[in-house]
XYZ file of C-alpha atoms in Angstrom:
737
model
C 93.874 118.608 94.880
C 91.924 115.560 96.070
C 92.668 113.985 99.461
C 94.769 110.879 98.467
C 96.662 112.770 95.700
C 98.402 115.334 98.331
C 99.947 112.581 100.144
C 100.996 110.844 97.080
C 102.737 114.052 95.349
C 106.625 113.619 94.874
C 108.860 115.466 97.337
C 110.765 116.842 94.513
C 107.883 118.738 93.636
C 107.927 120.731 96.510
C 111.395 120.455 98.123
C 113.383 120.588 94.940
C 115.582 117.614 93.362
C 118.836 117.507 95.574
C 116.926 117.248 99.093
C 114.445 114.898 97.305
C 117.163 112.285 96.084
C 118.915 112.334 99.711
C 115.617 111.603 101.292
C 115.082 108.800 98.672
C 118.197 107.368 98.697
C 119.128 107.812 102.614
C 115.825 107.499 104.302
C 113.419 105.824 102.091
C 110.868 109.200 102.188
C 109.687 109.680 98.626
C 106.244 111.263 98.766
C 104.657 113.797 101.250
C 102.865 111.122 102.866
C 106.171 109.290 103.782
C 107.644 112.763 105.119
C 104.531 113.322 107.265
C 105.035 109.921 108.781
C 108.635 110.129 109.376
C 108.058 111.331 112.923
C 110.477 112.999 115.273
C 112.664 110.953 117.549
C 112.660 113.191 120.221
C 112.353 116.892 121.239
C 114.676 119.414 122.747
C 112.946 121.972 125.280
C 114.389 125.513 125.253
C 116.783 126.173 128.271
C 117.116 122.042 128.666
C 119.975 120.831 126.465
C 120.531 117.349 125.543
C 123.145 115.897 128.483
C 126.150 115.539 127.040
C 127.197 112.946 129.963
C 124.382 110.612 128.396
C 125.149 110.504 124.536
C 125.059 107.218 123.057
C 128.215 105.654 121.153
C 128.275 105.180 117.466
C 124.757 107.173 116.942
C 123.553 110.229 114.934
C 122.974 112.731 117.717
C 121.770 116.362 117.382
C 123.163 118.415 120.155
C 122.654 121.924 121.256
C 125.764 123.189 123.269
C 127.889 126.378 123.847
C 131.836 126.313 122.747
C 134.080 126.292 125.749
C 137.487 126.628 123.890
C 138.818 125.967 120.144
C 142.404 125.364 118.906
C 144.260 124.524 116.017
C 146.583 121.793 116.106
C 149.248 120.186 113.596
C 150.443 116.699 112.780
C 152.801 115.272 110.620
C 155.795 117.778 110.601
C 153.053 120.727 110.483
C 151.619 119.319 107.434
C 148.305 118.110 108.657
C 145.884 120.520 110.627
C 143.567 119.778 112.920
C 140.844 122.036 114.910
C 139.985 120.756 118.382
C 136.499 122.636 119.644
C 135.182 121.461 123.216
C 131.672 121.850 124.006
C 129.772 121.981 127.339
C 126.226 122.178 128.320
C 126.381 121.957 132.068
C 126.253 118.360 132.353
C 129.228 117.336 130.479
C 131.892 117.963 127.793
C 132.180 116.928 124.339
C 135.051 116.924 121.743
C 134.708 118.050 118.034
C 137.368 117.534 115.347
C 137.524 119.129 111.949
C 140.788 118.138 109.483
C 142.380 119.624 106.504
C 140.842 122.118 104.410
C 137.335 121.866 106.669
C 139.025 123.776 109.156
C 138.928 127.196 108.385
C 135.264 127.946 108.409
C 134.591 126.473 111.673
C 137.597 128.139 113.208
C 136.160 131.265 112.217
C 132.132 130.889 113.440
C 133.074 128.303 116.888
C 134.118 130.952 118.885
C 133.994 130.684 122.571
C 130.604 131.378 124.323
C 129.021 130.780 120.887
C 125.859 128.433 120.965
C 124.973 126.314 118.161
C 123.200 123.036 117.299
C 125.396 119.924 116.108
C 124.807 116.844 114.243
C 127.155 113.822 113.901
C 128.306 110.524 114.812
C 129.624 109.862 118.343
C 132.652 107.782 118.404
C 135.347 107.680 121.199
C 139.157 108.484 120.469
C 141.750 108.514 123.156
C 138.787 107.695 125.907
C 137.125 110.635 125.089
C 133.719 110.935 123.242
C 134.136 112.950 119.919
C 132.058 114.375 116.840
C 134.534 113.953 113.826
C 133.240 116.834 111.168
C 129.674 117.444 112.855
C 127.588 119.550 110.671
C 126.457 122.655 112.714
C 123.658 125.598 112.760
C 124.912 128.862 114.806
C 121.966 129.759 117.174
C 123.390 133.255 117.887
C 124.642 134.722 114.476
C 121.793 137.142 113.786
C 123.540 138.618 110.579
C 122.262 135.349 108.680
C 118.540 134.506 107.757
C 118.954 131.045 108.391
C 120.339 131.668 111.896
C 117.368 133.987 112.867
C 115.051 131.282 111.899
C 116.909 128.736 113.630
C 116.631 131.315 116.902
C 113.108 131.531 116.277
C 112.477 127.744 116.073
C 114.582 127.522 119.006
C 112.558 130.287 120.817
C 109.778 127.723 120.516
C 108.820 125.460 123.099
C 109.505 122.172 121.617
C 112.350 121.453 118.728
C 111.591 118.543 116.940
C 114.736 115.828 116.536
C 114.121 113.863 113.526
C 115.790 110.826 112.861
C 118.331 111.889 110.133
C 121.443 110.783 108.134
C 125.134 111.973 107.622
C 123.686 113.676 104.240
C 120.711 115.540 105.970
C 120.569 117.111 109.171
C 117.585 117.157 111.480
C 116.878 120.769 111.066
C 117.078 120.513 107.370
C 114.417 117.780 107.499
C 112.322 120.127 109.900
C 112.303 122.872 107.090
C 111.138 120.151 104.729
C 108.141 118.943 106.591
C 107.113 122.700 107.655
C 106.896 122.865 103.516
C 104.636 119.689 103.341
C 102.827 120.303 106.802
C 99.891 121.785 105.314
C 98.814 118.905 103.397
C 98.222 116.810 106.931
C 94.802 118.352 106.276
C 93.965 115.793 103.514
C 94.898 112.927 105.484
C 92.492 109.873 104.890
C 91.516 108.655 108.125
C 91.414 104.709 108.338
C 89.742 104.711 111.773
C 85.709 104.027 111.781
C 84.133 106.734 113.266
C 82.396 104.725 115.879
C 86.039 103.408 116.960
C 87.544 106.897 116.909
C 84.711 108.327 119.168
C 84.709 105.379 121.211
C 88.108 105.511 122.280
C 88.255 109.328 122.195
C 91.080 109.506 119.747
C 92.489 113.108 118.178
C 91.257 113.274 114.564
C 94.475 112.214 112.046
C 95.256 115.809 110.446
C 95.247 117.308 114.111
C 97.537 114.479 115.040
C 99.896 114.796 112.614
C 100.567 118.556 113.353
C 100.668 117.929 116.926
C 103.376 115.105 116.302
C 105.603 117.554 114.122
C 104.960 121.224 115.883
C 103.801 120.438 119.459
C 103.105 123.577 121.648
C 102.910 121.324 124.773
C 103.918 117.956 126.230
C 100.540 116.714 126.242
C 100.219 117.338 122.528
C 102.952 114.883 121.887
C 101.286 112.242 123.970
C 98.092 112.674 122.208
C 99.581 112.412 118.694
C 101.652 109.356 119.841
C 98.513 107.670 121.196
C 96.517 108.090 118.169
C 99.656 107.439 115.365
C 100.712 104.395 117.149
C 96.786 103.280 117.379
C 96.712 103.686 113.603
C 99.451 101.824 112.690
C 98.528 98.576 114.789
C 94.909 98.584 113.652
C 95.772 99.075 110.017
C 98.158 96.192 110.410
C 95.921 93.846 112.197
C 92.990 94.654 109.617
C 95.356 93.136 106.733
C 96.318 90.285 108.828
C 92.872 89.408 109.710
C 91.598 89.593 106.061
C 94.715 87.262 105.057
C 93.641 84.840 107.784
C 89.838 85.393 106.724
C 90.814 84.875 102.926
C 92.895 81.456 103.919
C 89.983 79.916 105.870
C 87.869 80.384 102.232
C 90.450 78.139 100.478
C 90.060 74.826 99.822
C 92.813 71.847 100.916
C 92.589 68.244 101.134
C 92.180 67.019 104.639
C 95.297 64.828 105.263
C 94.433 62.222 108.323
C 97.244 59.522 109.318
C 95.560 56.105 109.152
C 96.103 53.270 111.295
C 99.005 50.908 111.339
C 100.559 53.295 108.493
C 103.790 54.829 108.146
C 103.359 57.201 111.097
C 102.572 54.235 113.511
C 105.660 52.156 112.008
C 107.865 55.095 112.700
C 106.785 55.741 116.074
C 107.154 52.200 117.043
C 110.905 52.217 116.264
C 111.467 55.683 118.092
C 114.298 54.913 120.842
C 112.894 57.484 122.995
C 109.674 58.818 123.867
C 108.734 62.471 122.774
C 108.602 65.385 125.132
C 105.443 66.722 126.216
C 106.101 69.780 124.223
C 106.190 67.580 121.150
C 103.226 65.893 122.004
C 101.251 68.861 122.152
C 102.584 70.506 119.367
C 101.937 67.313 117.279
C 98.303 67.080 118.303
C 97.814 70.755 117.252
C 99.434 70.248 113.923
C 97.341 66.889 112.956
C 94.360 68.647 113.931
C 94.926 71.102 111.609
C 95.844 68.605 108.756
C 92.731 67.387 109.015
C 90.610 70.144 108.234
C 89.557 71.212 104.628
C 91.576 74.272 104.515
C 95.005 74.732 104.511
C 97.059 74.639 108.021
C 99.205 77.847 108.454
C 101.149 77.242 111.375
C 104.616 78.578 112.646
C 106.539 76.166 114.735
C 109.094 77.939 117.102
C 111.352 76.389 119.249
C 115.215 76.732 120.471
C 117.797 75.169 118.631
C 117.701 71.178 119.746
C 114.454 71.488 120.755
C 113.002 68.734 118.570
C 111.457 70.848 115.659
C 112.600 68.482 113.075
C 111.226 65.535 114.815
C 107.823 67.102 115.219
C 107.930 68.109 111.259
C 108.873 64.569 110.053
C 105.613 63.215 111.621
C 103.838 65.639 110.364
C 105.113 64.847 106.928
C 104.826 61.006 107.633
C 101.118 61.734 108.155
C 100.594 63.220 104.877
C 102.229 60.438 103.308
C 99.920 57.840 105.291
C 97.206 59.803 103.581
C 98.179 59.534 100.222
C 99.895 63.066 99.699
C 103.437 63.972 99.507
C 105.377 66.527 101.612
C 108.169 68.835 100.749
C 110.661 70.239 103.081
C 112.589 73.547 101.930
C 115.702 74.463 103.319
C 117.699 77.859 102.720
C 121.190 76.102 102.179
C 122.523 73.277 100.450
C 124.366 72.219 103.495
C 120.978 72.418 105.505
C 119.358 70.448 102.920
C 121.860 67.756 102.837
C 121.914 67.679 106.672
C 118.260 67.769 106.649
C 118.388 64.640 104.327
C 120.769 62.919 106.034
C 119.175 63.143 109.679
C 115.603 62.161 108.577
C 116.599 58.946 106.755
C 118.915 58.046 109.560
C 115.671 58.412 111.636
C 113.570 56.394 109.297
C 116.050 53.734 108.491
C 114.252 51.174 106.421
C 110.995 53.260 106.231
C 112.715 55.349 104.066
C 113.561 52.778 101.632
C 110.132 52.247 100.091
C 110.210 50.065 96.618
C 114.020 49.321 97.397
C 115.116 45.773 98.440
C 115.253 45.339 101.953
C 113.299 48.371 102.171
C 109.994 48.227 104.227
C 106.298 47.660 103.204
C 104.984 50.594 104.635
C 107.947 52.674 103.137
C 108.320 55.383 101.050
C 111.242 57.453 99.389
C 112.829 60.184 100.689
C 114.442 62.021 97.861
C 117.058 65.152 97.973
C 116.791 67.922 95.317
C 119.485 70.694 95.428
C 120.967 72.875 92.606
C 124.332 71.284 92.329
C 123.303 67.687 91.735
C 124.398 65.469 89.039
C 122.171 65.118 86.147
C 121.210 61.252 86.284
C 120.747 61.747 90.210
C 118.490 64.601 89.599
C 116.481 63.370 86.444
C 115.932 60.293 88.915
C 114.621 62.515 91.752
C 112.014 64.343 89.653
C 110.546 60.846 88.308
C 110.163 59.795 91.794
C 108.477 63.074 92.478
C 105.903 63.095 89.401
C 104.956 59.585 90.116
C 104.508 59.882 93.751
C 107.164 57.035 94.508
C 108.840 59.646 96.478
C 106.633 60.782 99.621
C 108.967 62.825 100.989
C 111.367 65.657 99.184
C 114.078 67.766 100.764
C 115.750 70.427 98.877
C 116.717 74.057 98.473
C 114.878 76.546 96.620
C 115.741 74.109 93.503
C 112.451 72.425 94.101
C 110.854 75.607 93.118
C 111.916 75.453 89.510
C 109.226 74.677 86.787
C 110.754 71.527 85.829
C 109.681 70.297 89.238
C 106.132 68.270 89.174
C 104.702 66.692 92.070
C 102.116 63.761 92.077
C 99.954 65.437 95.222
C 101.992 67.797 96.995
C 99.776 67.982 100.599
C 102.415 69.864 102.718
C 104.966 72.343 102.645
C 107.484 72.895 105.673
C 109.805 75.704 105.476
C 113.004 75.883 107.808
C 114.234 79.039 108.777
C 111.245 81.019 107.360
C 112.733 84.379 107.379
C 115.302 83.536 104.527
C 112.835 82.976 102.256
C 111.173 85.253 99.687
C 107.594 85.320 99.074
C 107.737 84.262 95.269
C 109.571 81.252 96.474
C 106.732 80.417 98.832
C 103.835 81.236 96.552
C 105.573 78.998 93.574
C 105.799 75.997 95.896
C 102.305 76.376 96.984
C 100.977 76.303 93.329
C 102.580 72.945 92.741
C 99.543 71.312 94.698
C 96.335 70.362 93.110
C 94.839 72.366 95.786
C 96.948 74.820 97.890
C 99.040 72.446 100.360
C 99.093 73.004 104.130
C 102.152 75.026 105.472
C 104.339 74.569 108.364
C 106.785 77.095 108.973
C 110.191 76.212 111.675
C 112.142 78.839 113.039
C 114.608 78.953 115.583
C 114.754 82.520 116.490
C 112.546 82.930 119.478
C 109.771 85.355 118.629
C 108.373 87.079 121.720
C 104.261 87.039 121.791
C 103.667 90.766 120.212
C 106.037 90.130 117.096
C 104.284 86.707 116.339
C 100.883 88.715 116.583
C 102.622 91.580 114.131
C 104.835 90.044 111.887
C 103.629 86.185 112.001
C 99.904 87.424 112.918
C 98.855 85.356 109.729
C 100.130 82.031 111.144
C 98.795 80.139 114.158
C 101.604 79.743 116.709
C 103.166 76.441 118.491
C 106.177 76.831 120.571
C 108.437 73.994 121.838
C 109.840 75.184 125.090
C 111.552 71.909 126.567
C 114.737 70.722 125.742
C 114.856 66.883 125.092
C 116.915 64.959 128.070
C 120.917 64.834 127.639
C 121.330 68.215 126.190
C 124.206 69.923 128.438
C 124.360 73.573 129.749
C 126.425 76.093 127.749
C 129.046 78.495 129.662
C 129.047 82.130 127.918
C 131.812 84.709 128.563
C 132.912 88.049 127.052
C 136.463 88.583 125.640
C 137.676 91.857 125.816
C 140.368 91.651 123.363
C 141.538 95.083 122.934
C 141.566 95.907 126.949
C 143.014 92.258 128.007
C 144.916 90.893 125.433
C 145.815 88.259 127.604
C 142.186 87.090 127.840
C 142.002 86.036 124.192
C 145.316 83.916 124.396
C 143.440 82.012 127.392
C 140.183 81.480 125.107
C 142.780 79.679 122.489
C 144.461 77.577 125.424
C 140.495 76.768 126.334
C 139.981 75.751 122.857
C 143.238 73.608 122.806
C 142.432 71.912 126.024
C 138.779 70.831 124.642
C 140.546 69.389 121.710
C 143.160 67.512 124.112
C 140.140 65.959 125.981
C 138.822 64.679 122.772
C 136.183 67.034 121.650
C 136.178 69.672 118.888
C 135.583 73.608 118.452
C 134.112 76.181 116.010
C 135.814 79.365 115.306
C 133.116 82.180 113.893
C 134.139 85.137 112.051
C 131.847 87.959 110.180
C 133.446 87.856 106.810
C 135.272 85.290 104.091
C 138.441 87.510 103.544
C 141.010 87.277 100.772
C 138.715 88.947 98.170
C 141.012 90.813 95.613
C 138.439 93.451 94.917
C 137.193 93.991 98.383
C 140.871 94.395 99.523
C 142.024 96.954 96.767
C 138.755 98.948 97.720
C 139.691 99.122 101.151
C 143.386 100.080 100.402
C 142.326 102.903 97.993
C 140.112 104.132 100.930
C 142.560 103.948 103.808
C 145.073 105.962 101.802
C 142.738 108.422 102.310
C 142.291 108.370 105.682
C 144.998 108.396 108.467
C 144.461 106.187 111.112
C 144.615 109.338 113.416
C 141.383 110.571 111.750
C 139.702 107.084 111.594
C 141.249 104.684 114.215
C 137.866 102.352 114.540
C 137.418 101.613 110.922
C 138.861 97.960 110.743
C 137.288 95.584 108.554
C 135.490 92.734 110.191
C 137.976 89.966 110.757
C 137.872 87.081 108.120
C 137.411 83.501 108.166
C 140.677 82.571 105.725
C 143.176 85.241 107.679
C 142.024 83.920 111.376
C 142.643 80.084 110.069
C 145.776 80.988 108.642
C 146.791 82.655 111.901
C 145.352 79.969 113.920
C 147.469 77.433 112.135
C 150.766 79.129 112.309
C 150.144 80.330 116.110
C 147.942 79.501 119.106
C 146.536 76.169 117.408
C 149.639 75.096 115.860
C 149.505 71.215 115.206
C 145.870 70.896 115.414
C 143.557 70.254 112.488
C 142.254 73.795 111.432
C 139.788 73.342 108.394
C 137.595 76.507 106.798
C 134.154 76.405 105.853
C 132.161 79.237 104.077
C 129.597 80.325 101.384
C 131.970 80.558 98.369
C 133.005 76.947 98.912
C 131.888 74.484 96.038
C 128.976 72.403 97.751
C 130.924 69.079 97.357
C 133.860 70.872 98.819
C 131.507 72.284 101.993
C 129.941 68.848 102.105
C 133.269 67.332 102.935
C 134.677 69.600 105.398
C 131.319 68.967 107.463
C 131.182 65.056 106.931
C 135.079 65.129 108.196
C 134.042 67.294 110.893
C 130.954 64.933 111.840
C 133.278 62.089 111.919
C 135.908 63.946 114.262
C 138.799 64.138 111.770
C 138.732 68.117 112.042
C 139.647 69.576 115.308
C 138.821 73.335 114.667
C 136.341 74.415 112.288
C 136.692 77.928 111.193
C 133.319 79.047 109.795
C 130.933 82.326 108.441
C 127.421 81.873 109.913
C 126.781 78.875 107.409
C 126.996 76.748 110.491
C 124.608 79.127 112.309
C 121.389 76.423 111.249
C 121.236 72.799 111.309
C 124.715 71.582 111.711
C 124.931 68.985 114.475
C 128.021 67.700 115.951
C 127.232 66.306 119.360
C 131.116 66.338 119.857
C 131.777 70.077 119.360
C 132.159 71.443 122.793
C 133.418 75.309 122.572
C 133.186 77.867 119.801
C 134.790 81.310 119.611
C 133.039 84.005 117.923
C 135.328 86.643 116.930
C 133.692 90.300 116.184
C 130.557 89.270 118.078
C 129.833 92.658 118.469
C 129.222 92.704 114.863
C 126.506 90.058 115.118
C 122.884 90.434 116.324
C 121.501 88.873 119.784
C 119.417 86.371 118.296
C 122.248 85.133 115.535
C 124.938 84.775 118.366
C 122.215 83.051 120.567
C 121.828 80.859 117.289
C 125.171 80.032 116.903
C 125.781 79.028 120.378
C 122.950 76.763 120.167
C 125.512 74.563 118.042
C 127.933 73.694 120.742
C 126.737 71.498 123.754
C 124.473 69.213 121.909
C 126.020 66.349 123.517
C 126.529 64.910 127.153
C 129.938 67.141 127.643
C 129.126 70.973 128.386
C 129.183 73.772 126.302
C 131.548 76.850 126.059
C 131.073 79.991 123.918
C 133.452 82.733 124.361
C 132.289 86.061 122.596
C 135.467 88.060 121.509
C 134.974 91.859 121.216
C 136.938 95.178 120.855
C 134.291 97.293 121.737
C 134.549 99.965 124.022
C 133.192 98.823 127.739
C 130.503 101.516 127.946
C 129.282 100.658 124.147
C 125.767 99.357 123.362
C 127.536 96.715 121.615
C 129.222 95.166 124.657
C 126.301 95.563 126.608
C 124.280 93.452 124.033
C 127.331 90.576 124.584
C 126.861 90.850 128.139
C 123.503 89.972 127.891
C 124.094 87.304 125.892
C 126.827 85.907 128.094
C 124.163 86.304 130.934
C 121.164 84.022 129.703
C 120.375 81.072 127.894
C 116.872 81.992 127.347
C 116.114 82.865 123.826
C 112.923 84.572 124.268
C 114.318 87.001 126.771
C 117.317 87.428 124.458
C 114.888 87.953 121.308
C 113.232 90.667 123.865
C 116.755 92.528 124.449
C 117.214 92.141 120.665
C 114.293 94.095 119.915
C 114.807 96.762 122.239
C 118.311 97.557 121.418
C 117.663 97.223 117.675
C 114.023 98.116 117.427
C 111.979 95.856 115.403
C 113.744 96.628 111.905
C 115.911 93.963 111.391
C 115.253 91.367 114.147
C 113.499 88.827 111.655
C 115.556 89.705 108.389
C 114.515 91.112 105.188
C 111.437 89.312 104.672
C 109.498 91.926 107.081
C 110.751 95.123 105.264
C 107.148 95.829 104.849
C 106.532 95.890 108.551
C 109.587 98.294 108.984
C 108.146 100.565 106.188
C 104.733 100.840 107.819
C 105.617 100.802 111.624
C 107.185 104.169 112.374
C 105.419 104.873 115.873
C 104.487 101.393 117.020
C 107.439 99.426 118.714
C 106.622 96.113 118.935
C 107.943 95.338 122.084
C 106.703 98.277 124.296
C 103.271 98.297 123.029
C 101.618 94.804 123.685
C 98.282 96.105 124.620
C 97.922 98.582 121.698
C 98.553 95.300 119.342
C 96.344 93.261 121.438
C 93.472 95.502 121.370
C 93.893 96.738 117.925
C 93.742 92.957 116.918
C 90.557 92.328 118.792
C 88.915 95.213 116.992
C 90.462 94.227 113.483
C 89.126 90.680 113.735
C 85.498 91.935 115.043
C 85.315 94.162 111.747
C 86.832 92.205 109.045
C 84.131 88.866 110.693
C 81.172 91.508 110.160
C 82.501 92.907 106.709
C 85.353 91.160 105.136
C 85.702 92.969 101.931
C 85.501 96.246 104.210
C 82.710 97.524 101.792
C 81.506 100.171 104.475
C 84.920 101.440 105.206
C 86.025 102.864 101.902
C 88.678 105.377 103.897
C 90.298 102.177 105.655
C 90.119 100.217 102.135
C 92.038 103.305 100.667
C 94.690 103.343 103.069
C 95.395 99.441 103.113
C 95.743 99.681 99.535
C 98.621 102.018 99.622
C 100.100 99.901 102.692
C 100.030 97.098 100.738
C 101.436 98.489 97.552
C 103.475 95.363 95.630
C 106.626 96.457 97.628
C 105.064 96.215 101.282
C 102.785 93.102 100.538
C 105.639 90.845 101.407
C 105.231 90.808 105.206
C 101.949 89.322 104.982
C 102.643 87.036 102.209
C 103.891 84.424 104.861
C 101.359 81.856 103.960
């Protein structure tokens, strides 16, 4: 078998169809190489059992423990049966529970004194930690072959515990790894020999063996150091090649002209730009003046004035004879940008119209729901060059849309756009247009180096004068219901003081199919079995409750993604005008909705949102001169990670600090949304937040290698590994530019 193909071998050839199917569907593992890169999460030492006292809530765990006692209880007047087993490991106790027909086998096998491995999801019932229906494997039943093997594995010094799923336990994954481990010898080593030797790294086949079947703790450290470096290095080489390729592309230099549109705009600004805005604008103008395309990421907190910086860049391009397009993720946001940009520009946005300015240009809006006549006019203005600035949703990308001379593309909230969309817009220029990507999600330096590694980064970290502080508090609705009642009183007080409020829910609700599906499932499960599983709170239901109860007498309206765009716009206009007291919404308000009079926000089921998302949402209040208030309502257990996350959000307004916490808690997988799926699939060992030094060093080596040999002609192994990493699915995360 040649070196590459054994890694490409489908798992079903070696493991059988059923196991391979579960691995593909639930763990995204398809080939021998995928499984060899599915590393253990941690290792158990013989005799040193997992401390039951330290189990994390809501996570899949594998524990090795002893049965202390087991008893069968009945409920529902004797119709239902429940087996309760208590485990102990010296550090603490854990309850297992089995229901219905599932009680017989464990009742026979889990006798007091027996030792076993158990796997399942940790939940809390009646204030006690428990595993419901865990899978288990006895470690002392010598009659079964499987148990003997388990004892042997357990007698080995370090027992690898793999990231597992409900359908496949860690020990079954370990058996599958044993079957493919011989293929580790065929691993293609991506590191140039000089680099490997210079840094004293273990050879790759040896590192794979050591990570899966270590003899000592030193083996684990050796393997990790090598595997982390590989991931960081291959990724940084891919990004360095990307940046190099971008510098080879031609672009029209766009320099603003004296006494043009930009100068006219600056002259009528009612305030001075912040130092940060000046600095970032200078970086952007320098990029625009070069003959290859700008690729810049502009990050800044909600309200730091990114739109102003982007608008000045667009005006500079119009001055230089080009056109600028701004791409927004939703219609509500595109309309809002259009409104605020035309307001900021005044008569400069009415070029060619009566009462418009000499230097002015036309600013057009293009969205999917526009009427035919308005749309036809907008398309005409773009193709003739009459419109210097267009703001739109992905409707801008359709084939019909032609530009006279597209010079700059501004993308708002980058991570909501797919690659094809960006590429389609780029191809509308005579030459590749310059690209400015804006995000309000603060991104730590290491993530910027990895995920956005092909973009230069600018940061706006000052808030313009006149923004107010926001006080944030966690409201534990389950433990202290009177806190929630007080929260609604606070909303009422804000409204009585002439202000407005948002209430945010994770779900829209009132979906007949969804409700039916839930009902069907609910019948099968009694509340006793699964007390924690209620659907997230929904906009329509909460709005109804508030109108009838706590906020009766106030004007309460809803806003969500299933509404018709005109309806959404109407609600937003009335809210902005102050005719609506309380807006109950989904996260559609997360980006770009600007209502300075809104001072309070209540986020229901706040634990169902990510840290960065909560921070974004909170940025919608306190935008005027009155202080803001954000209440995070949660039923999560006090000791749970979800509550810790909420407390962190309540404790700081620093977005960079929060994005660090977000990364530490959720790892990098979903911090920046689905567009980064490629990074997720290629980073197994490297944690972007902890391995800053590895990433920085790998970046330096990668830049040097690519500068010396852009096509990697002298490094065929590195080329092979890159090609495998950058297959079609995984190329996405590199395709930001």
